[in-house]
Amino acid sequence: MNFSHIEHIGIAVKNLDYSVKQYEKLLGIKCYAIEKVEDQNVRTAFFKVGNTKIELLEPTSKNSPIYKFIEKRGEGLHHIAFHADDVNNALMKISGLGFNLIDKSAKEGAEGLRIGFLHPKSTNGVLIEICGEK
Ligand code: ZN
C-alpha cells in the first residue's frame, strides 16, 4: 500500500473538555473542531500538527468502543490513521494482502471522511484506520 501520510493519531480520553485544554497548552494551538460521531458514540476534538491531526476521542455512551477501550486499558493511544484516496479500494487491497479487517467497507467518520478499521490482531496490537475523502 502507498499511503501519502499519517492522517491522524487517535487518543482515547475520559474528559474531552479537560483534554482539549491540556493539548492546547502542550501544542500551543487551538482545537479547530469538536464533533459528535453518532455512529461511533464518541465526541472528537481535532488539532493540526503539520500534515497530521491529533484526534481526541471521548465516549458518549457505554456502547462506545472508546468506553470499552478505556475500561480495559485506560486512557491513551487508541489508533493510527493512514490516508488513502479511495478507502474502499484500499481496504480491498489490504484484505487481499492477508490482513483481517474490522470494516469490510468504508463507513462515515468525523469531518465527513470515509473510514475503515483493520483488526489489531494482524498489526501487532495496533488499531489501524484507513481514512480519506472517498
Ligand atoms: Zn480516527
PDB file of C-alpha atoms and ligand atoms in Angstrom:
ATOM      1  CA  MET A   1       0.000   0.000   0.000  1.00  0.00           C
ATOM      2  CA  ASN A   2       1.074   3.555  -0.717  1.00  0.00           C
ATOM      3  CA  PHE A   3      -0.214   5.880   1.954  1.00  0.00           C
ATOM      4  CA  SER A   4       0.535   9.569   1.450  1.00  0.00           C
ATOM      5  CA  HIS A   5       0.782  10.378   5.161  1.00  0.00           C
ATOM      6  CA  ILE A   6      -0.476   9.686   8.649  1.00  0.00           C
ATOM      7  CA  GLU A   7      -3.846  11.442   8.550  1.00  0.00           C
ATOM      8  CA  HIS A   8      -4.314  11.422  12.313  1.00  0.00           C
ATOM      9  CA  ILE A   9      -3.463   9.776  15.596  1.00  0.00           C
ATOM     10  CA  GLY A  10      -6.397   8.909  17.859  1.00  0.00           C
ATOM     11  CA  ILE A  11      -6.148   9.262  21.628  1.00  0.00           C
ATOM     12  CA  ALA A  12      -8.839   7.903  23.960  1.00  0.00           C
ATOM     13  CA  VAL A  13      -9.753  10.333  26.750  1.00  0.00           C
ATOM     14  CA  LYS A  14     -12.248  10.280  29.608  1.00  0.00           C
ATOM     15  CA  ASN A  15     -12.960  14.011  29.656  1.00  0.00           C
ATOM     16  CA  LEU A  16     -12.785  15.846  26.339  1.00  0.00           C
ATOM     17  CA  ASP A  17     -13.070  19.385  27.715  1.00  0.00           C
ATOM     18  CA  TYR A  18     -10.187  18.856  30.120  1.00  0.00           C
ATOM     19  CA  SER A  19      -8.074  17.075  27.488  1.00  0.00           C
ATOM     20  CA  VAL A  20      -8.647  19.805  24.878  1.00  0.00           C
ATOM     21  CA  LYS A  21      -7.238  22.357  27.335  1.00  0.00           C
ATOM     22  CA  GLN A  22      -4.238  20.133  28.048  1.00  0.00           C
ATOM     23  CA  TYR A  23      -3.422  19.611  24.354  1.00  0.00           C
ATOM     24  CA  GLU A  24      -3.983  23.287  23.547  1.00  0.00           C
ATOM     25  CA  LYS A  25      -1.433  24.087  26.227  1.00  0.00           C
ATOM     26  CA  LEU A  26       1.014  21.427  25.005  1.00  0.00           C
ATOM     27  CA  LEU A  27       0.744  22.148  21.273  1.00  0.00           C
ATOM     28  CA  GLY A  28       0.358  25.920  21.554  1.00  0.00           C
ATOM     29  CA  ILE A  29      -2.585  25.848  19.118  1.00  0.00           C
ATOM     30  CA  LYS A  30      -6.359  25.871  19.409  1.00  0.00           C
ATOM     31  CA  CYS A  31      -8.508  22.839  18.789  1.00  0.00           C
ATOM     32  CA  TYR A  32     -10.177  23.634  15.438  1.00  0.00           C
ATOM     33  CA  ALA A  33     -13.189  21.325  15.604  1.00  0.00           C
ATOM     34  CA  ILE A  34     -15.275  19.407  18.103  1.00  0.00           C
ATOM     35  CA  GLU A  35     -17.701  16.945  16.609  1.00  0.00           C
ATOM     36  CA  LYS A  36     -20.039  14.152  17.676  1.00  0.00           C
ATOM     37  CA  VAL A  37     -19.798  10.952  15.627  1.00  0.00           C
ATOM     38  CA  GLU A  38     -23.118   9.231  16.352  1.00  0.00           C
ATOM     39  CA  ASP A  39     -22.118   6.045  14.586  1.00  0.00           C
ATOM     40  CA  GLN A  40     -19.199   5.518  16.993  1.00  0.00           C
ATOM     41  CA  ASN A  41     -20.762   7.034  20.124  1.00  0.00           C
ATOM     42  CA  VAL A  42     -17.878   9.442  20.521  1.00  0.00           C
ATOM     43  CA  ARG A  43     -17.181  13.135  20.760  1.00  0.00           C
ATOM     44  CA  THR A  44     -13.985  14.112  18.983  1.00  0.00           C
ATOM     45  CA  ALA A  45     -11.665  17.127  19.069  1.00  0.00           C
ATOM     46  CA  PHE A  46      -9.069  17.880  16.392  1.00  0.00           C
ATOM     47  CA  PHE A  47      -5.699  19.598  16.335  1.00  0.00           C
ATOM     48  CA  LYS A  48      -3.496  20.058  13.314  1.00  0.00           C
ATOM     49  CA  VAL A  49       0.226  19.384  13.616  1.00  0.00           C
ATOM     50  CA  GLY A  50       1.798  19.699  10.162  1.00  0.00           C
ATOM     51  CA  ASN A  51       0.095  17.215   7.845  1.00  0.00           C
ATOM     52  CA  THR A  52      -1.128  15.112  10.734  1.00  0.00           C
ATOM     53  CA  LYS A  53      -4.023  15.660  13.075  1.00  0.00           C
ATOM     54  CA  ILE A  54      -4.385  14.684  16.683  1.00  0.00           C
ATOM     55  CA  GLU A  55      -7.887  13.328  17.352  1.00  0.00           C
ATOM     56  CA  LEU A  56      -9.058  13.162  20.950  1.00  0.00           C
ATOM     57  CA  LEU A  57     -11.939  10.718  21.437  1.00  0.00           C
ATOM     58  CA  GLU A  58     -14.337  10.758  24.378  1.00  0.00           C
ATOM     59  CA  PRO A  59     -17.047   8.093  24.723  1.00  0.00           C
ATOM     60  CA  THR A  60     -20.629   9.399  24.812  1.00  0.00           C
ATOM     61  CA  SER A  61     -22.159   6.103  25.941  1.00  0.00           C
ATOM     62  CA  LYS A  62     -21.254   2.729  27.392  1.00  0.00           C
ATOM     63  CA  ASN A  63     -21.814   1.242  23.930  1.00  0.00           C
ATOM     64  CA  SER A  64     -18.910   3.233  22.576  1.00  0.00           C
ATOM     65  CA  PRO A  65     -15.832   1.258  21.529  1.00  0.00           C
ATOM     66  CA  ILE A  66     -13.837   4.037  23.225  1.00  0.00           C
ATOM     67  CA  TYR A  67     -15.656   3.397  26.506  1.00  0.00           C
ATOM     68  CA  LYS A  68     -14.713  -0.285  26.315  1.00  0.00           C
ATOM     69  CA  PHE A  69     -11.131   0.579  25.389  1.00  0.00           C
ATOM     70  CA  ILE A  70     -10.706   2.897  28.409  1.00  0.00           C
ATOM     71  CA  GLU A  71     -12.328   0.350  30.736  1.00  0.00           C
ATOM     72  CA  LYS A  72      -9.869  -2.285  29.579  1.00  0.00           C
ATOM     73  CA  ARG A  73      -6.637  -0.343  29.064  1.00  0.00           C
ATOM     74  CA  GLY A  74      -7.162   3.156  30.433  1.00  0.00           C
ATOM     75  CA  GLU A  75      -6.726   6.398  28.527  1.00  0.00           C
ATOM     76  CA  GLY A  76      -4.075   6.584  25.840  1.00  0.00           C
ATOM     77  CA  LEU A  77      -3.048   5.938  22.273  1.00  0.00           C
ATOM     78  CA  HIS A  78      -6.014   4.350  20.515  1.00  0.00           C
ATOM     79  CA  HIS A  79      -5.328   4.228  16.772  1.00  0.00           C
ATOM     80  CA  ILE A  80      -3.201   5.443  13.876  1.00  0.00           C
ATOM     81  CA  ALA A  81      -4.946   6.530  10.674  1.00  0.00           C
ATOM     82  CA  PHE A  82      -3.277   6.364   7.282  1.00  0.00           C
ATOM     83  CA  HIS A  83      -4.625   8.473   4.445  1.00  0.00           C
ATOM     84  CA  ALA A  84      -5.888   6.763   1.288  1.00  0.00           C
ATOM     85  CA  ASP A  85      -7.539   8.475  -1.691  1.00  0.00           C
ATOM     86  CA  ASP A  86     -10.096   5.691  -2.015  1.00  0.00           C
ATOM     87  CA  VAL A  87     -10.823   3.948   1.283  1.00  0.00           C
ATOM     88  CA  ASN A  88     -12.885   1.060  -0.132  1.00  0.00           C
ATOM     89  CA  ASN A  89     -10.218   0.317  -2.675  1.00  0.00           C
ATOM     90  CA  ALA A  90      -7.501   0.405  -0.002  1.00  0.00           C
ATOM     91  CA  LEU A  91      -9.491  -1.910   2.291  1.00  0.00           C
ATOM     92  CA  MET A  92      -9.933  -4.367  -0.547  1.00  0.00           C
ATOM     93  CA  LYS A  93      -6.211  -4.358  -1.334  1.00  0.00           C
ATOM     94  CA  ILE A  94      -5.242  -4.709   2.346  1.00  0.00           C
ATOM     95  CA  SER A  95      -7.632  -7.622   2.753  1.00  0.00           C
ATOM     96  CA  GLY A  96      -6.066  -9.175  -0.339  1.00  0.00           C
ATOM     97  CA  LEU A  97      -2.677  -8.898   1.359  1.00  0.00           C
ATOM     98  CA  GLY A  98      -3.970 -11.163   4.127  1.00  0.00           C
ATOM     99  CA  PHE A  99      -4.834  -8.645   6.837  1.00  0.00           C
ATOM    100  CA  ASN A 100      -8.002  -9.013   8.876  1.00  0.00           C
ATOM    101  CA  LEU A 101     -10.471  -6.167   8.597  1.00  0.00           C
ATOM    102  CA  ILE A 102     -12.973  -4.911  11.150  1.00  0.00           C
ATOM    103  CA  ASP A 103     -14.723  -2.960   8.386  1.00  0.00           C
ATOM    104  CA  LYS A 104     -15.117  -4.673   5.043  1.00  0.00           C
ATOM    105  CA  SER A 105     -16.235  -1.377   3.531  1.00  0.00           C
ATOM    106  CA  ALA A 106     -15.846   2.294   4.388  1.00  0.00           C
ATOM    107  CA  LYS A 107     -18.197   3.992   6.831  1.00  0.00           C
ATOM    108  CA  GLU A 108     -18.852   7.576   7.892  1.00  0.00           C
ATOM    109  CA  GLY A 109     -16.199   9.087  10.192  1.00  0.00           C
ATOM    110  CA  ALA A 110     -15.542  12.512  11.667  1.00  0.00           C
ATOM    111  CA  GLU A 111     -15.042  15.518   9.355  1.00  0.00           C
ATOM    112  CA  GLY A 112     -17.167  13.869   6.654  1.00  0.00           C
ATOM    113  CA  LEU A 113     -14.351  11.447   5.849  1.00  0.00           C
ATOM    114  CA  ARG A 114     -14.714   7.802   4.935  1.00  0.00           C
ATOM    115  CA  ILE A 115     -13.033   5.416   7.378  1.00  0.00           C
ATOM    116  CA  GLY A 116     -12.374   1.712   7.868  1.00  0.00           C
ATOM    117  CA  PHE A 117     -10.507  -0.210  10.562  1.00  0.00           C
ATOM    118  CA  LEU A 118      -8.146  -3.169  10.393  1.00  0.00           C
ATOM    119  CA  HIS A 119      -8.182  -5.786  13.099  1.00  0.00           C
ATOM    120  CA  PRO A 120      -5.277  -5.153  15.536  1.00  0.00           C
ATOM    121  CA  LYS A 121      -4.542  -8.884  15.651  1.00  0.00           C
ATOM    122  CA  SER A 122      -2.834  -8.675  12.271  1.00  0.00           C
ATOM    123  CA  THR A 123      -0.960  -5.427  13.045  1.00  0.00           C
ATOM    124  CA  ASN A 124       0.889  -6.176  16.280  1.00  0.00           C
ATOM    125  CA  GLY A 125      -1.870  -4.991  18.571  1.00  0.00           C
ATOM    126  CA  VAL A 126      -2.134  -1.560  16.930  1.00  0.00           C
ATOM    127  CA  LEU A 127      -5.543  -0.459  15.719  1.00  0.00           C
ATOM    128  CA  ILE A 128      -5.064   0.926  12.198  1.00  0.00           C
ATOM    129  CA  GLU A 129      -7.601   3.108  10.444  1.00  0.00           C
ATOM    130  CA  ILE A 130      -7.694   3.919   6.748  1.00  0.00           C
ATOM    131  CA  CYS A 131      -9.170   7.323   6.139  1.00  0.00           C
ATOM    132  CA  GLY A 132      -9.859   9.509   3.114  1.00  0.00           C
ATOM    133  CA  GLU A 133     -12.257  11.640   1.120  1.00  0.00           C
ATOM    134  CA  LYS A 134     -13.955   8.772  -0.730  1.00  0.00           C
TER     135      LYS A 134
HETATM  136 ZN    ZN B   1      -9.650   8.096  13.662  1.00  0.00          ZN
END
